[in-house]
Amino acid sequence: MYLSRRKALLLLGSSCVSLLSGVAGASSGFDLGLQGQEFLAKGKFKEAIKVLQEAVKIEPNNEWLWGLLGRAYFQLKDMRAALSSFRKVLSLNPEDTYSRMMIDIISQKPLPPRREEKKKKLTPLEKKALEEERRIFAKLASKQGLGYNIKRIVLDPGHGGFDSGAVGLHRLEEKNVNLDVAKRTAQILNQYNSNLKIFFTRTEDYFVPLSARTTTANQYCADLFVSFHVNANRNRKPRGMETYFCSERASSKEAARVAKFENSVLKLEKTELVQKGYVDIEQILFLFERKRYWEAGGKVASYLQSALKKDLPLKNRGVHSANFYVLRRAKMPSILLELGFISNPEEERLLSHVDFRHKLAYSVAKGILALQNVTI
Amino acid sequence: MRKVISVLVFWGVLSGVSLALAVDVNDLIFKASDLHYQGKLEEAEKIFLKVIQIDPKNEFALNQLGLLCAKRKKFSLAYKYFKRVVEISPDNTFARIWIGVLLLKNDKSRQAMQEFESVLKIDPYNANAYYFIGVIYGVEHNLKQSIIFLRKAQKVGSDDPETHYRLANAFLGLDMVYNAELELKRALALNPKHIKSLNVLGWVYFNQGKVDVAIAIWKKALRINTRDSEARHNLAKVYNELALRAYNRGDIIKAVEWWKKTLLFEPRNKSARYYLRKIKKR
Ligand SMILES: [Zn+2]
């Protein structure tokens, strides 16, 4: 069979090496290996280990010797040592089926703990890291159990600069409403909860590409991404506010239309490639993570929409989902608010008032603050 | 030599079959494993199925069948095989870890968490269980718990780039930049081509004002994979911001240079395109 033939060849190979090297030493790795093999066959495993340990000292790159040693340890149920011997074989010959199989067999069950390594001297960065950990980590409360945590929030005022977003009949521009409401929201959030950290994708009237907005959210490792927008329609009649979150498919035709408008000219990334004959655990984790963020985004959207609907004199158009580029790439739950229709003359009038914008911001902030008390 | 192997595998793998059959089963297991490692998944599966016909409680064969099914995207069947292993042998932590992973795949994080916790009750040194619990906490953005579990995973032997990378992200979310930097460097020491780590390391430096260092790191990421969208987006964002600032202070030459660079990394970048067109018109 494959194994015995290959091993036999190997034996021949190592015997040649041993003949050469055996001239100088009293006993060569090969001789010791044969002794070890004999002990193994007789069930004298401790003796086998003793000679084989000597043998691998003489010939540390001889996979045959390591394989025998692995078997001897395995018989004595020293699984940690058996494992590292078989791993050594694989490092010398990655195609050794037997050792790979033995590793798989051993790895099914618990292993005794690894011996602790001696501590090395700390590098300057390690010292700084340790000091930082003592300073910051100790102060943090531990919270066990599941439930999404929000401490860092990125506020994203939609459009800006040469991209004015939707424009009302009386020339009110969406970009300015978005920025003003977002800034007010931040102010109120900070006022009520100083533990929250707020970041912006833009703080003034300049254009920020969609890709840069999500990049900002990832740059700061945010826990929540809130995009501020105002809706528009060719028809002057539609009015009210709605909240979006990200999902693979749009929840309705209208949701798809809004996503198309906000996505602008960007093409979505292609779906991830799946490799055949191989389970990519990190890919499973990536998809799990993204779905969890989308699910949490859905919950946040519902909470916010119901908070807004209680407070505001705007028609409740509900929660929808669609594939927004700006939401998709974020490594956190993300939502997109459409706070009224700028194309509706009555709502344009409301949106142009500072008092009303403050009211909007207050409701959004209140909704975000309330998230601290619910399980997402 | 062959005999030695058979006897040894017999100890580890077989449950309750006669000695005569044992030798056959061992041959089959070896053959199937060999096919599996060669990537011949369907052939391997057939032989492992023969093994469990002879020895229905053979944990190793059942685990391998589960793994083979997972590799062939037959996840619900894989789940059944691993469940069967745990019924036969509750301390088979390999099967339990896989059950947990497949639960995560179905977005059942609560049940997955319970499975990983049960592994730790059986084996308090199981690096995988610590790692996956650390990941789940990380996804919940419960950063302290995530760090605690990922560190435990490292302590009992999971010294791989992913663990360091996830630790780094958790540290960054707590503004612990030195720890983040250290973990990213450890990830990169283990795998210098770990692009995800390079991308985050760039931000660690950028957020400290070391813009040039950050840019150099993302360019390095692109040398490893020119199509890495994360690195491209990072570079485009930073160059666009630099250009806009130069433009606002009247340094048009610098602005043009940086917007051109923006377009190198994001050819459809709306900002760079708009301003370059505008400057050209003047
Ligand atoms: Zn908009």
XYZ file of C-alpha atoms and ligand atoms in Angstrom:
659
model
C 0.000 0.000 0.000
C 0.867 3.608 -0.391
C 1.957 4.127 3.167
C 4.140 1.070 3.560
C 5.803 1.642 0.216
C 6.548 5.207 0.983
C 7.827 4.381 4.439
C 10.019 1.667 3.046
C 11.550 4.133 0.626
C 12.056 6.531 3.420
C 13.710 3.859 5.489
C 16.118 3.178 2.660
C 16.774 6.853 2.313
C 17.496 7.410 5.932
C 19.645 4.296 6.122
C 21.924 5.798 3.479
C 22.152 8.994 5.451
C 22.752 7.042 8.599
C 25.488 4.959 7.101
C 27.307 8.133 6.283
C 26.712 9.816 9.572
C 26.952 6.625 11.592
C 30.667 6.333 11.074
C 31.453 9.022 13.594
C 28.846 8.449 16.343
C 28.439 5.354 18.474
C 24.849 4.793 17.367
C 23.134 6.557 14.494
C 19.582 7.929 14.375
C 18.697 5.028 12.147
C 19.985 2.387 14.581
C 18.143 4.049 17.425
C 15.046 4.235 15.251
C 15.178 0.498 14.629
C 15.564 -0.090 18.339
C 12.628 2.199 19.010
C 10.531 0.365 16.471
C 11.316 -2.934 18.118
C 10.371 -1.606 21.550
C 7.127 -0.294 20.056
C 6.257 -3.674 18.585
C 6.892 -5.332 21.954
C 4.741 -2.791 23.741
C 7.704 -1.293 25.639
C 6.665 2.253 25.042
C 8.751 4.039 27.676
C 11.893 2.406 26.371
C 10.859 3.305 22.852
C 10.454 6.955 23.813
C 13.854 7.016 25.455
C 15.765 5.788 22.406
C 13.638 7.774 19.960
C 14.223 10.992 21.853
C 17.939 10.323 21.469
C 17.424 9.528 17.814
C 15.663 12.809 16.966
C 18.437 14.700 18.720
C 20.881 13.176 16.243
C 18.572 13.514 13.234
C 16.045 16.260 13.950
C 14.834 16.317 10.348
C 14.059 12.636 10.066
C 10.284 12.349 9.768
C 10.341 8.588 10.243
C 11.849 9.010 13.725
C 9.321 11.673 14.684
C 6.496 9.453 13.458
C 7.713 6.564 15.645
C 8.058 8.901 18.601
C 4.520 10.168 18.040
C 3.217 6.607 18.103
C 5.078 5.801 21.300
C 3.643 8.878 23.028
C 0.211 8.035 21.687
C 0.401 4.575 23.232
C 1.342 6.075 26.569
C -1.575 8.514 26.164
C 0.730 11.521 26.339
C -1.467 13.230 23.771
C 0.155 16.658 23.867
C 3.577 15.107 23.124
C 2.117 12.761 20.506
C 0.463 15.721 18.821
C 3.622 17.772 18.664
C 5.590 14.804 17.283
C 3.044 14.225 14.535
C 2.998 17.947 13.808
C 6.763 17.795 13.448
C 6.332 15.042 10.860
C 3.869 17.188 8.948
C 6.194 20.158 9.011
C 8.861 17.957 7.440
C 6.480 16.274 5.040
C 3.091 17.979 4.671
C 1.745 15.008 2.730
C 2.173 12.391 5.399
C -1.356 11.028 5.619
C -0.783 8.917 8.677
C 0.454 11.776 10.857
C -2.256 14.082 9.629
C -4.848 11.469 10.432
C -3.372 10.920 13.885
C -3.485 14.664 14.537
C -7.153 14.675 13.548
C -7.867 11.679 15.749
C -6.103 13.165 18.773
C -7.663 16.604 18.302
C -11.183 15.259 18.750
C -10.864 15.075 22.519
C -9.583 17.332 25.314
C -5.848 17.646 25.725
C -3.946 18.412 28.912
C -2.790 22.059 29.238
C 0.302 23.326 27.507
C 3.302 23.972 29.621
C 3.674 27.696 30.229
C 6.450 29.371 28.362
C 9.042 31.406 30.146
C 8.273 35.114 30.138
C 10.442 37.176 27.835
C 11.539 40.730 28.474
C 8.914 43.275 27.407
C 9.476 45.510 24.384
C 8.756 49.265 24.778
C 5.411 48.846 22.973
C 4.488 45.887 25.188
C 5.259 48.004 28.240
C 3.057 50.842 26.988
C 0.286 48.360 26.157
C 0.450 46.835 29.619
C 0.299 50.238 31.261
C -2.626 51.209 29.047
C -4.441 48.017 29.935
C -4.004 48.649 33.660
C -5.273 52.192 33.240
C -8.284 51.681 30.972
C -9.285 48.049 31.196
C -9.580 47.906 34.965
C -12.101 50.735 34.959
C -14.441 49.009 32.532
C -17.413 47.150 33.914
C -17.900 43.565 32.773
C -21.238 42.688 31.293
C -21.885 39.053 30.516
C -24.527 37.631 28.219
C -25.669 38.613 24.764
C -27.152 41.925 23.644
C -25.668 44.562 21.387
C -23.658 47.394 22.974
C -23.626 50.985 21.719
C -21.004 53.460 22.911
C -19.579 54.966 19.727
C -21.854 56.469 17.138
C -21.083 57.850 13.710
C -23.547 60.461 12.488
C -23.636 60.811 8.742
C -25.256 63.932 7.283
C -26.153 62.869 3.754
C -24.894 64.682 0.625
C -22.937 67.976 0.897
C -20.926 70.420 -1.198
C -21.771 70.184 -4.895
C -24.236 67.401 -4.137
C -27.183 69.223 -2.616
C -29.364 66.108 -2.384
C -33.053 66.705 -2.987
C -34.200 70.313 -3.406
C -37.618 71.683 -2.397
C -39.968 73.880 -4.322
C -38.712 76.869 -2.312
C -35.078 75.907 -2.892
C -34.486 74.325 0.514
C -31.563 71.939 0.084
C -31.483 68.509 1.669
C -27.734 68.644 2.447
C -28.187 71.622 4.789
C -31.118 70.094 6.645
C -29.172 66.830 7.079
C -26.102 68.564 8.503
C -28.044 70.807 10.843
C -30.178 67.997 12.267
C -27.137 65.722 12.683
C -25.173 68.405 14.537
C -28.078 69.135 16.843
C -28.509 65.421 17.491
C -24.857 65.147 18.539
C -25.211 68.082 20.894
C -28.245 66.583 22.604
C -26.637 63.136 22.819
C -23.555 64.553 24.510
C -25.666 66.604 26.855
C -27.594 63.579 28.119
C -24.907 60.911 28.036
C -21.292 61.981 28.260
C -20.132 58.358 27.906
C -21.190 58.225 24.288
C -18.568 59.022 21.686
C -19.866 60.783 18.626
C -18.117 61.009 15.267
C -19.150 62.721 12.028
C -18.628 61.812 8.398
C -18.691 65.549 7.608
C -18.948 68.640 9.772
C -19.375 71.281 7.099
C -20.777 71.809 3.657
C -18.463 69.714 1.528
C -18.974 66.629 -0.569
C -18.087 63.245 0.894
C -18.206 60.198 -1.387
C -20.308 57.294 -0.176
C -17.309 55.004 0.221
C -15.615 57.525 2.523
C -18.649 57.637 4.808
C -18.564 53.939 5.652
C -14.801 54.090 5.810
C -15.151 56.725 8.547
C -17.417 54.405 10.513
C -14.861 51.615 10.238
C -11.987 54.020 10.948
C -13.404 54.760 14.411
C -14.667 51.233 15.155
C -18.133 52.647 15.730
C -20.991 50.653 17.234
C -23.758 52.388 15.312
C -23.979 54.341 12.080
C -26.850 56.774 11.566
C -27.313 58.394 8.190
C -29.466 61.542 7.986
C -31.532 62.214 4.885
C -34.691 63.902 3.711
C -36.847 62.199 1.130
C -38.131 63.509 -2.182
C -40.512 62.457 -4.892
C -41.475 63.884 -8.282
C -45.010 63.928 -7.004
C -45.519 66.743 -4.441
C -48.031 64.748 -2.414
C -45.985 62.078 -0.573
C -45.091 63.104 2.956
C -43.889 61.619 6.236
C -40.799 59.982 7.656
C -39.372 56.506 7.398
C -36.357 54.566 8.581
C -34.258 52.167 6.564
C -31.836 49.427 7.456
C -29.683 47.219 5.318
C -30.775 43.858 3.962
C -29.927 41.689 1.008
C -33.207 42.483 -0.738
C -35.402 45.552 -0.686
C -38.549 45.220 1.414
C -40.635 46.922 -1.285
C -40.408 48.578 -4.694
C -40.380 51.975 -3.041
C -37.516 50.882 -0.750
C -35.583 49.736 -3.802
C -36.200 53.122 -5.456
C -34.902 55.029 -2.413
C -31.829 52.802 -2.213
C -31.164 53.328 -5.910
C -31.325 57.100 -5.453
C -29.048 57.108 -2.396
C -26.623 54.603 -3.936
C -26.282 56.970 -6.867
C -23.819 55.788 -9.498
C -22.062 53.216 -7.360
C -22.096 49.606 -8.312
C -22.413 47.110 -5.502
C -19.594 44.714 -4.787
C -19.950 41.257 -6.190
C -21.021 38.521 -3.806
C -18.198 36.787 -2.026
C -16.469 33.945 -3.775
C -16.936 30.565 -2.179
C -14.073 28.131 -2.423
C -14.910 24.548 -3.186
C -13.880 21.625 -1.019
C -12.879 23.773 1.878
C -14.763 25.290 4.794
C -13.683 28.829 5.439
C -14.581 29.351 9.079
C -13.654 33.038 8.922
C -16.076 33.421 6.027
C -18.831 31.778 8.095
C -17.991 34.201 10.896
C -17.988 37.163 8.510
C -21.464 36.320 7.240
C -22.700 35.678 10.775
C -21.318 39.054 11.820
C -22.908 40.905 8.942
C -26.294 39.293 9.440
C -26.127 40.129 13.141
C -25.425 43.769 12.308
C -28.297 43.858 9.850
C -30.605 42.252 12.386
C -29.512 44.751 15.033
C -29.923 47.530 12.460
C -33.502 46.387 11.937
C -34.174 46.529 15.661
C -32.581 49.968 16.005
C -34.620 51.195 13.035
C -37.848 49.967 14.652
C -37.055 51.584 17.999
C -36.142 54.872 16.390
C -39.123 54.939 14.084
C -41.518 54.286 16.962
C -39.807 56.982 19.054
C -40.110 59.470 16.181
C -43.708 58.595 15.476
C -44.672 59.371 19.080
C -42.972 62.768 19.093
C -43.312 64.221 15.624
C -46.223 65.597 13.630
C -45.029 63.695 10.552
C -46.840 60.816 8.931
C -45.383 57.447 9.920
C -44.249 55.625 6.795
C -42.710 52.775 8.768
C -39.473 50.825 8.624
C -38.083 49.450 5.392
C -35.008 47.641 4.285
C -32.923 47.801 1.157
C -29.410 47.262 -0.023
C -27.758 50.626 0.645
C -24.142 50.838 -0.312
C -23.427 53.223 2.517
C -24.935 50.784 5.030
C -23.594 47.576 3.547
C -19.894 48.092 4.048
C -20.202 49.246 7.650
C -18.924 46.810 10.278
C -21.753 47.725 12.641
C -25.525 48.110 12.626
C -26.477 51.043 10.476
C -29.658 52.865 9.690
C -30.770 55.620 7.378
C -33.369 58.179 8.390
C -35.588 59.931 5.873
C -36.972 62.758 7.971
C -39.867 64.026 5.874
C -40.294 64.937 2.192
C -38.586 68.075 0.989
C -40.668 67.758 -2.194
C -43.848 68.240 -0.179
C -44.332 72.030 0.204
C -45.804 71.752 3.697
C -42.946 69.588 4.954
C -40.391 71.787 3.204
C -41.792 74.699 5.190
C -41.478 72.712 8.431
C -37.944 71.591 7.603
C -36.834 75.160 6.970
C -37.671 76.115 10.582
C -34.902 75.846 13.152
C -37.390 74.907 15.879
C -38.690 72.004 13.877
C -35.202 70.781 13.054
C -34.356 70.915 16.728
C -37.450 68.892 17.447
C -36.359 66.309 14.889
C -32.894 66.129 16.435
C -34.335 65.849 19.918
C -36.511 62.875 18.909
C -33.667 61.110 17.145
C -31.346 61.650 20.117
C -33.990 60.478 22.556
C -34.498 57.351 20.474
C -30.752 56.634 20.414
C -30.439 57.215 24.164
C -33.341 54.841 24.820
C -31.390 52.094 23.029
C -29.175 51.867 26.123
C -32.112 50.440 28.068
C -33.312 47.810 25.639
C -31.783 44.567 24.434
C -30.924 44.785 20.783
C 5.372 -1.621 9.915
C 1.821 -2.032 8.695
C 0.917 -4.072 11.774
C 2.144 -1.409 14.110
C -0.037 1.147 12.409
C -3.115 -1.022 12.518
C -2.750 -1.791 16.175
C -2.190 1.854 17.004
C -5.177 3.153 15.116
C -7.238 0.392 16.640
C -6.627 1.830 20.077
C -7.668 5.281 19.157
C -10.490 4.925 16.737
C -12.497 1.786 17.059
C -15.308 1.265 19.463
C -16.997 -2.104 19.585
C -16.102 -4.373 16.713
C -14.380 -7.718 16.564
C -10.655 -7.864 16.046
C -11.020 -9.404 12.599
C -13.108 -6.499 11.381
C -10.897 -3.992 13.151
C -8.050 -4.449 10.727
C -10.389 -3.897 7.787
C -11.864 -0.817 9.377
C -8.441 0.618 10.048
C -7.485 0.109 6.446
C -10.678 1.801 5.361
C -10.141 4.737 7.706
C -6.629 5.232 6.476
C -7.720 5.021 2.862
C -10.609 7.424 3.407
C -8.409 9.908 5.293
C -5.867 9.780 2.510
C -8.564 10.523 -0.082
C -9.948 13.293 2.102
C -6.562 14.981 2.406
C -6.101 14.705 -1.342
C -9.345 16.624 -1.782
C -11.276 13.639 -3.162
C -14.224 14.369 -0.961
C -16.905 12.186 -2.506
C -14.675 9.117 -2.636
C -13.602 9.684 0.950
C -17.227 10.034 2.011
C -18.146 6.692 0.420
C -15.449 4.848 2.327
C -16.227 6.524 5.643
C -19.832 5.472 5.098
C -18.602 1.884 4.788
C -16.769 2.310 8.068
C -19.885 3.330 9.932
C -21.752 0.405 8.403
C -19.285 -1.923 10.093
C -18.835 0.201 13.189
C -21.820 2.567 13.569
C -20.370 4.245 16.629
C -17.011 5.129 15.120
C -16.582 8.715 16.295
C -13.692 9.530 14.043
C -15.496 8.347 10.918
C -18.649 10.211 11.929
C -16.688 13.403 12.563
C -14.941 13.088 9.230
C -18.298 12.553 7.530
C -19.566 15.719 9.209
C -16.510 17.614 8.046
C -16.789 16.266 4.500
C -20.452 17.305 4.364
C -19.564 20.789 5.612
C -16.901 21.056 2.923
C -19.475 20.105 0.330
C -21.899 22.707 1.728
C -24.314 20.052 3.021
C -24.514 21.812 6.347
C -27.663 20.294 7.800
C -26.388 16.773 7.192
C -23.048 17.760 8.707
C -24.899 19.001 11.771
C -26.606 15.592 12.119
C -23.308 13.716 12.004
C -21.757 15.911 14.676
C -24.856 15.579 16.837
C -24.569 11.805 16.514
C -20.958 11.933 17.702
C -21.933 13.909 20.783
C -24.672 11.389 21.568
C -22.137 8.585 21.424
C -19.374 10.460 23.163
C -20.325 13.648 25.042
C -16.692 14.641 25.544
C -15.940 14.763 21.818
C -15.177 18.464 21.779
C -14.321 18.480 18.075
C -17.932 17.636 17.220
C -19.259 20.122 19.776
C -17.173 22.955 18.338
C -18.537 22.172 14.886
C -22.090 22.127 16.199
C -21.417 25.601 17.613
C -19.986 26.871 14.326
C -22.948 25.524 12.362
C -25.320 27.176 14.821
C -23.520 30.469 14.201
C -23.922 29.845 10.523
C -27.663 29.760 11.134
C -27.437 32.936 13.229
C -28.282 31.116 16.451
C -25.687 32.841 18.589
C -27.355 32.078 21.895
C -27.381 28.317 21.266
C -23.888 28.453 19.806
C -22.660 30.216 22.922
C -24.154 27.452 25.085
C -22.417 24.817 22.985
C -19.037 26.551 23.322
C -19.579 26.961 27.044
C -20.315 23.251 27.343
C -17.001 22.558 25.605
C -15.216 24.649 28.214
C -16.864 22.638 30.977
C -15.446 19.465 29.444
C -12.123 20.998 28.481
C -11.090 24.260 30.127
C -8.113 24.439 27.769
C -10.045 24.429 24.495
C -8.694 27.346 22.482
C -11.421 27.118 19.837
C -14.230 27.463 22.358
C -12.603 30.567 23.873
C -12.008 31.987 20.414
C -15.592 31.574 19.231
C -17.022 32.987 22.456
C -14.623 35.913 22.045
C -15.863 36.374 18.486
C -19.521 36.323 19.552
C -18.869 38.947 22.226
C -16.936 40.965 19.667
C -19.877 40.915 17.278
C -22.112 42.099 20.130
C -19.548 44.900 20.594
C -19.110 43.737 24.180
C -15.441 44.522 23.881
C -14.191 43.776 27.358
C -15.677 40.273 27.351
C -14.390 39.742 23.832
C -10.858 40.632 24.899
C -11.045 38.400 27.974
C -12.036 35.351 25.913
C -9.694 35.976 22.991
C -6.839 36.340 25.452
C -7.802 33.022 27.042
C -7.792 31.456 23.588
C -4.260 32.723 23.101
C -3.148 31.538 26.493
C -4.201 27.959 25.805
C -2.632 27.895 22.394
C -4.529 29.720 19.656
C -1.730 31.881 18.385
C -3.028 32.811 14.961
C -3.402 36.117 13.083
C -7.210 36.110 13.292
C -7.165 36.033 17.080
C -4.701 38.927 17.211
C -6.683 40.839 14.593
C -9.941 40.479 16.489
C -8.226 41.485 19.714
C -6.883 44.575 17.985
C -10.335 45.611 16.832
C -11.757 45.218 20.309
C -8.910 47.305 21.738
C -9.482 50.033 19.168
C -13.142 50.231 20.112
C -11.960 51.006 23.636
C -9.388 53.564 22.413
C -6.573 51.325 23.643
C -4.275 52.158 20.764
C -1.045 50.655 22.076
C -2.674 47.301 22.652
C -4.301 47.497 19.235
C -0.964 48.290 17.601
C 0.744 45.470 19.484
C -1.858 42.885 18.481
C -1.800 43.963 14.837
C 1.970 43.702 14.800
C 1.706 40.229 16.309
C -0.808 39.225 13.637
C 1.540 40.537 10.953
C 4.533 38.788 12.490
C 2.657 35.497 12.091
C 1.415 36.389 8.617
C 3.006 39.430 6.965
C 0.308 39.251 4.271
C -2.628 39.561 6.664
C -4.263 42.431 4.776
C -7.079 43.004 7.251
C -4.456 43.761 9.899
C -2.599 46.141 7.600
C -5.821 48.016 6.887
C -6.580 48.520 10.563
C -2.960 49.283 11.459
C -3.121 52.121 8.945
C -5.958 53.706 10.902
C -4.132 53.233 14.202
C -1.366 55.455 12.829
C -3.623 57.804 10.921
C -5.745 58.533 13.981
C -2.518 59.463 15.803
C -1.684 61.949 13.067
C 0.912 59.730 11.362
C -0.608 60.150 7.906
C 2.474 59.130 5.896
C 2.969 55.939 7.863
C -0.688 55.050 7.357
C -0.481 55.645 3.624
C 2.645 53.511 3.341
C 0.923 50.657 5.162
C -2.161 50.700 2.920
C 0.054 50.798 -0.149
C 1.798 47.740 1.206
C -1.605 46.058 1.513
C -2.264 46.836 -2.140
C 1.084 45.391 -3.152
C -0.103 42.129 -1.598
C -3.511 42.348 -3.283
C -4.039 45.175 -5.761
C -7.790 44.659 -5.664
C -8.262 44.916 -1.913
C -11.230 47.269 -1.725
C -10.705 48.173 1.921
C -7.183 49.495 1.301
C -8.374 51.316 -1.809
C -11.220 53.004 0.055
C -8.869 53.988 2.883
C -6.334 55.552 0.517
C -9.015 57.284 -1.547
C -10.602 58.750 1.552
C -7.339 60.079 2.942
C -6.096 61.503 -0.366
C -9.453 63.143 -1.034
C -9.393 64.787 2.401
C -5.827 66.012 1.855
C -6.797 67.390 -1.553
C -9.862 69.170 -0.231
C -7.842 70.809 2.525
C -5.185 71.945 0.041
C -7.887 73.261 -2.287
C -9.527 75.258 0.500
C -6.245 76.937 1.422
C -5.638 77.758 -2.257
C -2.891 75.213 -2.949
C -4.325 74.054 -6.269
C -1.179 72.216 -7.419
C -1.127 70.005 -4.353
C -4.894 69.519 -4.547
C -4.690 68.335 -8.151
C -1.854 65.970 -7.291
C -3.822 64.411 -4.428
C -7.083 64.152 -6.330
C -5.251 62.377 -9.111
C -3.990 59.953 -6.482
C -7.528 59.569 -5.193
C -8.596 58.463 -8.655
C -5.784 55.924 -8.772
C -7.458 54.062 -5.945
C -11.087 54.877 -6.682
C -11.444 55.683 -10.389
C -15.074 56.723 -9.917
C -14.515 58.896 -6.863
C -17.124 61.621 -7.335
C -15.286 64.233 -5.326
C -11.975 63.952 -7.174
C -13.720 63.842 -10.558
C -15.822 66.922 -9.807
C -12.962 69.100 -8.582
C -10.493 68.048 -11.264
C -13.080 68.910 -13.910
C -13.773 72.220 -12.204
C -10.087 73.126 -11.971
C -9.515 72.193 -15.606
C -12.325 74.518 -16.732
C -10.663 77.515 -15.115
Zn -30.552 61.904 0.612
